[in-house]
Short mmCIF file of C-alpha atoms in Angstrom, two decimals:
data_model
loop_
_atom_site.label_atom_id
_atom_site.label_comp_id
_atom_site.label_asym_id
_atom_site.label_seq_id
_atom_site.Cartn_x
_atom_site.Cartn_y
_atom_site.Cartn_z
CA LEU A 30 -58.81 -1.23 -17.00
CA SER A 31 -60.44 1.68 -18.81
CA PRO A 32 -57.94 3.22 -21.30
CA GLN A 33 -59.79 6.49 -20.65
CA PHE A 34 -58.77 6.39 -16.97
CA ARG A 35 -55.11 5.78 -17.78
CA GLU A 36 -55.20 8.52 -20.43
CA LYS A 37 -56.53 11.08 -17.95
CA LEU A 38 -53.64 10.30 -15.60
CA GLN A 39 -50.79 10.55 -18.12
CA ASP A 40 -49.35 13.64 -16.43
CA VAL A 41 -49.14 12.05 -12.95
CA LEU A 42 -48.38 8.40 -13.79
CA PRO A 43 -44.56 8.81 -13.72
CA SER A 44 -44.69 10.09 -10.13
CA LEU A 45 -46.87 7.25 -8.78
CA PRO A 46 -45.30 4.29 -6.93
CA SER A 47 -46.69 1.92 -9.57
CA GLN A 48 -48.28 2.34 -12.99
CA ASP A 49 -49.70 -1.13 -13.62
CA ASP A 50 -53.38 -1.97 -13.98
CA TYR A 51 -53.53 -3.66 -10.56
CA PHE A 52 -52.45 -0.44 -8.85
CA LEU A 53 -54.81 1.80 -10.80
CA LEU A 54 -57.74 -0.58 -10.28
CA LYS A 55 -57.46 -0.05 -6.51
CA TRP A 56 -58.50 3.56 -6.93
CA LEU A 57 -61.37 2.70 -9.23
CA ARG A 58 -62.67 0.08 -6.78
CA ALA A 59 -62.29 2.50 -3.87
CA ARG A 60 -64.58 4.95 -5.68
CA SER A 61 -67.01 2.33 -7.05
CA PHE A 62 -65.65 2.79 -10.60
CA ASP A 63 -66.63 6.45 -10.72
CA LEU A 64 -63.82 7.69 -13.02
CA PRO A 65 -63.83 11.40 -12.05
CA LYS A 66 -63.85 10.55 -8.32
CA ALA A 67 -61.08 7.96 -8.71
CA GLU A 68 -58.99 10.45 -10.72
CA ALA A 69 -59.50 13.17 -8.09
CA MET A 70 -58.48 10.72 -5.35
CA LEU A 71 -55.28 9.73 -7.16
CA ARG A 72 -54.34 13.34 -7.89
CA LYS A 73 -54.80 14.21 -4.23
CA VAL A 74 -52.58 11.28 -3.26
CA ARG A 75 -49.92 12.34 -5.72
CA GLY A 76 -49.91 15.80 -4.10
CA ALA A 77 -49.63 14.26 -0.64
CA ARG A 78 -46.72 12.05 -1.71
CA CYS A 79 -44.90 15.07 -3.13
CA SER A 80 -45.31 16.97 0.14
CA TRP A 81 -44.25 14.01 2.33
CA GLY A 82 -41.10 13.37 0.33
CA THR A 83 -39.42 9.96 0.57
CA PRO A 84 -40.42 8.44 3.92
CA LEU A 85 -38.25 5.32 3.59
CA GLY A 86 -35.10 7.44 3.69
CA TRP A 87 -36.41 9.66 6.47
CA ASP A 88 -34.30 9.89 9.63
CA ARG A 89 -37.03 9.43 12.24
CA PRO A 90 -36.86 11.35 15.54
CA GLY A 91 -35.36 9.22 18.31
CA VAL A 92 -38.51 9.34 20.44
CA ILE A 93 -40.53 7.82 17.58
CA ARG A 94 -37.95 5.10 16.93
CA LYS A 95 -37.89 4.23 20.63
CA TYR A 96 -41.56 4.41 21.62
CA MET A 97 -43.63 3.62 18.50
CA SER A 98 -44.22 -0.12 18.68
CA GLY A 99 -45.29 -2.57 16.00
CA GLY A 100 -43.77 -3.93 12.85
CA LEU A 101 -43.80 -6.40 9.99
CA CYS A 102 -43.40 -10.01 11.08
CA GLY A 103 -44.08 -13.02 8.87
CA TYR A 104 -46.60 -13.72 6.13
CA ASP A 105 -50.09 -15.19 6.10
CA ARG A 106 -50.97 -18.47 4.39
CA GLU A 107 -51.58 -16.67 1.08
CA GLY A 108 -48.21 -14.90 1.20
CA SER A 109 -49.41 -11.47 2.33
CA PRO A 110 -47.24 -9.53 4.81
CA VAL A 111 -48.47 -9.46 8.43
CA ARG A 112 -48.05 -6.35 10.56
CA TYR A 113 -48.51 -6.23 14.33
CA GLU A 114 -49.54 -3.12 16.26
CA ILE A 115 -48.99 -3.18 20.03
CA ILE A 116 -51.41 -0.70 21.58
CA GLY A 117 -50.90 -1.10 25.35
CA PRO A 118 -47.46 0.53 25.78
CA LEU A 119 -48.32 3.49 23.52
CA ASP A 120 -48.29 6.79 25.38
CA GLY A 121 -50.10 9.15 23.04
CA LYS A 122 -49.78 12.15 25.31
CA GLY A 123 -46.06 11.59 25.84
CA LEU A 124 -45.46 11.16 22.11
CA LEU A 125 -47.40 14.31 21.19
CA PHE A 126 -45.45 16.32 23.76
CA SER A 127 -42.13 14.92 22.46
CA ALA A 128 -42.73 14.80 18.70
CA SER A 129 -44.87 16.77 16.27
CA LYS A 130 -48.20 15.45 15.04
CA GLN A 131 -46.87 15.70 11.49
CA ASP A 132 -43.92 13.47 12.39
CA LEU A 133 -46.25 10.87 13.92
CA ILE A 134 -48.38 10.84 10.76
CA LYS A 135 -45.28 10.73 8.55
CA ASN A 136 -44.02 7.77 10.58
CA LYS A 137 -47.22 5.86 9.79
CA PHE A 138 -46.88 6.87 6.14
CA ARG A 139 -43.41 5.29 6.28
CA ASP A 140 -44.87 2.10 7.82
CA CYS A 141 -47.41 1.93 4.99
CA GLU A 142 -44.68 2.37 2.39
CA LEU A 143 -42.72 -0.49 3.98
CA LEU A 144 -45.83 -2.67 3.70
CA ARG A 145 -46.34 -1.67 0.06
CA GLN A 146 -42.70 -2.51 -0.61
CA ALA A 147 -43.11 -5.88 1.16
CA CYS A 148 -46.13 -6.65 -1.07
CA GLU A 149 -44.06 -5.89 -4.18
CA GLN A 150 -41.23 -8.15 -2.96
CA GLN A 151 -43.67 -10.97 -2.21
CA SER A 152 -45.28 -10.56 -5.64
CA GLU A 153 -41.89 -11.04 -7.29
CA LYS A 154 -40.92 -13.92 -5.02
CA LEU A 155 -44.19 -15.85 -5.37
CA GLY A 156 -44.93 -15.01 -9.00
CA LYS A 157 -48.42 -13.78 -8.19
CA LYS A 158 -49.87 -10.41 -7.29
CA ILE A 159 -49.79 -9.68 -3.55
CA GLU A 160 -51.63 -6.42 -2.93
CA MET A 161 -53.06 -6.64 0.58
CA VAL A 162 -51.76 -7.00 4.12
CA THR A 163 -53.04 -8.75 7.23
CA MET A 164 -52.87 -6.77 10.48
CA VAL A 165 -52.98 -7.90 14.10
CA TYR A 166 -53.82 -5.31 16.77
CA ASP A 167 -52.81 -6.37 20.28
CA CYS A 168 -55.12 -4.31 22.51
CA GLU A 169 -53.97 -5.64 25.87
CA GLY A 170 -53.52 -2.67 28.20
CA LEU A 171 -55.84 -0.38 26.21
CA GLY A 172 -57.06 2.13 28.79
CA LEU A 173 -58.39 5.60 29.42
CA LYS A 174 -54.94 7.11 28.77
CA HIS A 175 -55.37 6.08 25.12
CA LEU A 176 -58.61 8.06 24.85
CA TRP A 177 -56.96 11.46 25.38
CA LYS A 178 -58.66 13.59 22.72
CA PRO A 179 -55.57 15.03 20.92
CA ALA A 180 -54.20 11.47 20.62
CA VAL A 181 -57.53 10.14 19.30
CA ASP A 182 -57.70 13.02 16.79
CA THR A 183 -54.15 12.27 15.61
CA TYR A 184 -54.96 8.59 15.23
CA GLY A 185 -58.03 9.59 13.23
CA GLU A 186 -55.82 11.58 10.85
CA ILE A 187 -53.54 8.55 10.50
CA LEU A 188 -56.51 6.35 9.61
CA SER A 189 -57.70 8.94 7.08
CA MET A 190 -54.22 9.04 5.55
CA PHE A 191 -54.30 5.24 5.20
CA GLU A 192 -57.77 5.27 3.62
CA GLU A 193 -56.87 8.02 1.14
CA ASN A 194 -53.40 6.83 0.17
CA TYR A 195 -53.67 3.03 0.37
CA PRO A 196 -57.15 1.97 -0.77
CA GLU A 197 -57.86 -1.74 -1.15
CA SER A 198 -54.67 -2.56 0.78
CA LEU A 199 -56.11 -4.19 3.91
CA LYS A 200 -57.07 -7.86 3.70
CA ARG A 201 -58.21 -8.22 7.31
CA LEU A 202 -57.49 -6.69 10.70
CA PHE A 203 -57.60 -8.96 13.75
CA ILE A 204 -58.19 -7.40 17.17
CA VAL A 205 -56.77 -9.63 19.93
CA LYS A 206 -56.90 -9.32 23.73
CA ALA A 207 -59.53 -6.57 23.52
CA PRO A 208 -60.57 -5.23 26.96
CA LYS A 209 -64.09 -4.08 27.84
CA LEU A 210 -63.09 -0.53 26.91
CA PHE A 211 -62.41 -1.52 23.29
CA PRO A 212 -65.93 -0.78 21.89
CA VAL A 213 -65.72 2.74 23.36
CA ALA A 214 -62.30 3.33 21.77
CA TYR A 215 -63.39 1.87 18.43
CA ASN A 216 -66.50 4.06 18.32
CA LEU A 217 -64.28 7.14 18.61
CA VAL A 218 -62.33 6.32 15.44
CA LYS A 219 -64.48 4.07 13.26
CA HIS A 220 -66.03 7.01 11.38
CA PHE A 221 -62.57 7.62 9.89
CA LEU A 222 -62.78 4.19 8.22
CA SER A 223 -64.62 3.38 5.01
CA GLU A 224 -67.50 0.93 5.20
CA ASP A 225 -65.37 -1.59 3.29
CA THR A 226 -62.54 -1.31 5.84
CA ARG A 227 -64.91 -1.70 8.79
CA LYS A 228 -66.10 -5.01 7.36
CA LYS A 229 -62.52 -6.27 7.55
CA VAL A 230 -62.11 -5.56 11.29
CA VAL A 231 -62.51 -8.84 13.21
CA VAL A 232 -62.61 -8.75 17.02
CA LEU A 233 -61.45 -12.16 18.26
CA GLY A 234 -62.44 -13.81 21.53
CA SER A 235 -60.52 -16.12 23.87
CA ASN A 236 -59.73 -18.56 21.01
CA TRP A 237 -57.79 -15.87 19.13
CA LYS A 238 -54.59 -17.93 18.89
CA GLU A 239 -56.39 -20.75 17.06
CA VAL A 240 -58.08 -18.27 14.71
CA LEU A 241 -54.76 -16.60 13.85
CA GLN A 242 -53.29 -20.02 13.01
CA LYS A 243 -56.13 -20.61 10.56
CA TYR A 244 -54.92 -17.65 8.52
CA ILE A 245 -51.19 -17.62 9.38
CA ASP A 246 -48.89 -20.64 9.65
CA PRO A 247 -47.62 -21.07 13.26
CA ALA A 248 -44.05 -20.90 11.94
CA GLN A 249 -44.82 -17.32 10.85
CA ILE A 250 -46.39 -16.25 14.18
CA PRO A 251 -44.33 -15.10 17.20
CA VAL A 252 -44.49 -17.45 20.21
CA GLU A 253 -46.12 -14.55 22.11
CA TYR A 254 -49.09 -14.85 19.74
CA GLY A 255 -49.42 -18.63 19.73
CA GLY A 256 -46.91 -19.56 17.03
CA THR A 257 -43.37 -20.94 17.03
CA LEU A 258 -41.42 -17.95 15.65
CA THR A 259 -38.73 -16.36 17.83
CA ASP A 260 -35.95 -13.85 17.35
CA PRO A 261 -32.48 -15.36 16.77
CA ASP A 262 -31.78 -14.82 20.50
CA GLY A 263 -34.91 -16.79 21.43
CA ASP A 264 -37.10 -13.77 22.24
CA PRO A 265 -40.72 -15.08 22.04
CA LYS A 266 -42.05 -11.58 21.29
CA CYS A 267 -39.83 -11.11 18.20
CA SER A 268 -39.00 -7.65 19.57
CA SER A 269 -36.51 -7.01 16.76
CA LYS A 270 -39.45 -6.90 14.32
CA VAL A 271 -42.56 -6.06 16.31
#
C-alpha cells in the first residue's frame, strides 16, 4: 500500500471501520489506483457513516423488521458469508407508504454492516482474510408490482450506497428462479452498478441448485435452495435467518 495514501488519510483513519492495508486497498482498486479519486471516495464514505450513525444499534421500525426479507445464512466453500435476498414477497409500494425512504436505505446499510462484521469474524476464525460475500437473489414472484418507479428509484439509491460504501465486497451474486420479466427489471437498475459488479452477477438456469452446491457446501444451504440446512424446528426455508 502506498504510504502516501495512508498519510493523506491520517485525519479520517480513526473514524473508519478498519485501518489495515486490506481495507484501504479496496478503495484504491475501486478507483483503479487513482490516489486522489480513492481519497475523495473514502472521505465521502466517512461523511456518510457519520450521518448514518451506528446502524447495528438502530431500533428498526416494526414494518421494516416484519416485511423486509433476506438474511445471512451459511458460508461458501471459501468461508465467505452468504446472504439471501427474497424478492417475491417484497411490497415496495407498501413499504414506502409505511416507512421513510431514508429508513429503508439505512436498513440496507445495517445489512451491509452485518456482512462486514461477519467477514471480520470469519477472518479471525479461519486465520485468513475474508473480505467478500456471496449473495443469492431469489427472484421467484418478481412482477410488475416490483417495477413501481418510486420503489425502483429507492432500490437504485440502495445499490449506489453499496457501491460507494462497500467497494470490492461482492464476490458473486447468483440470480435464481428468474422469471421472464427479470431482464426488464435488471435493465432498470443495472446502471447503478459498476462494471466490475455487473460482471459478478450470474443468472442461473434450471440447474441452479447444482451450481449453488459447486460454490456452497449443501450443509450450508437451506433445504429450500437444494441443501440440507434447516432451522432447529425443521423449517426448510431457515426463516429465522433468511
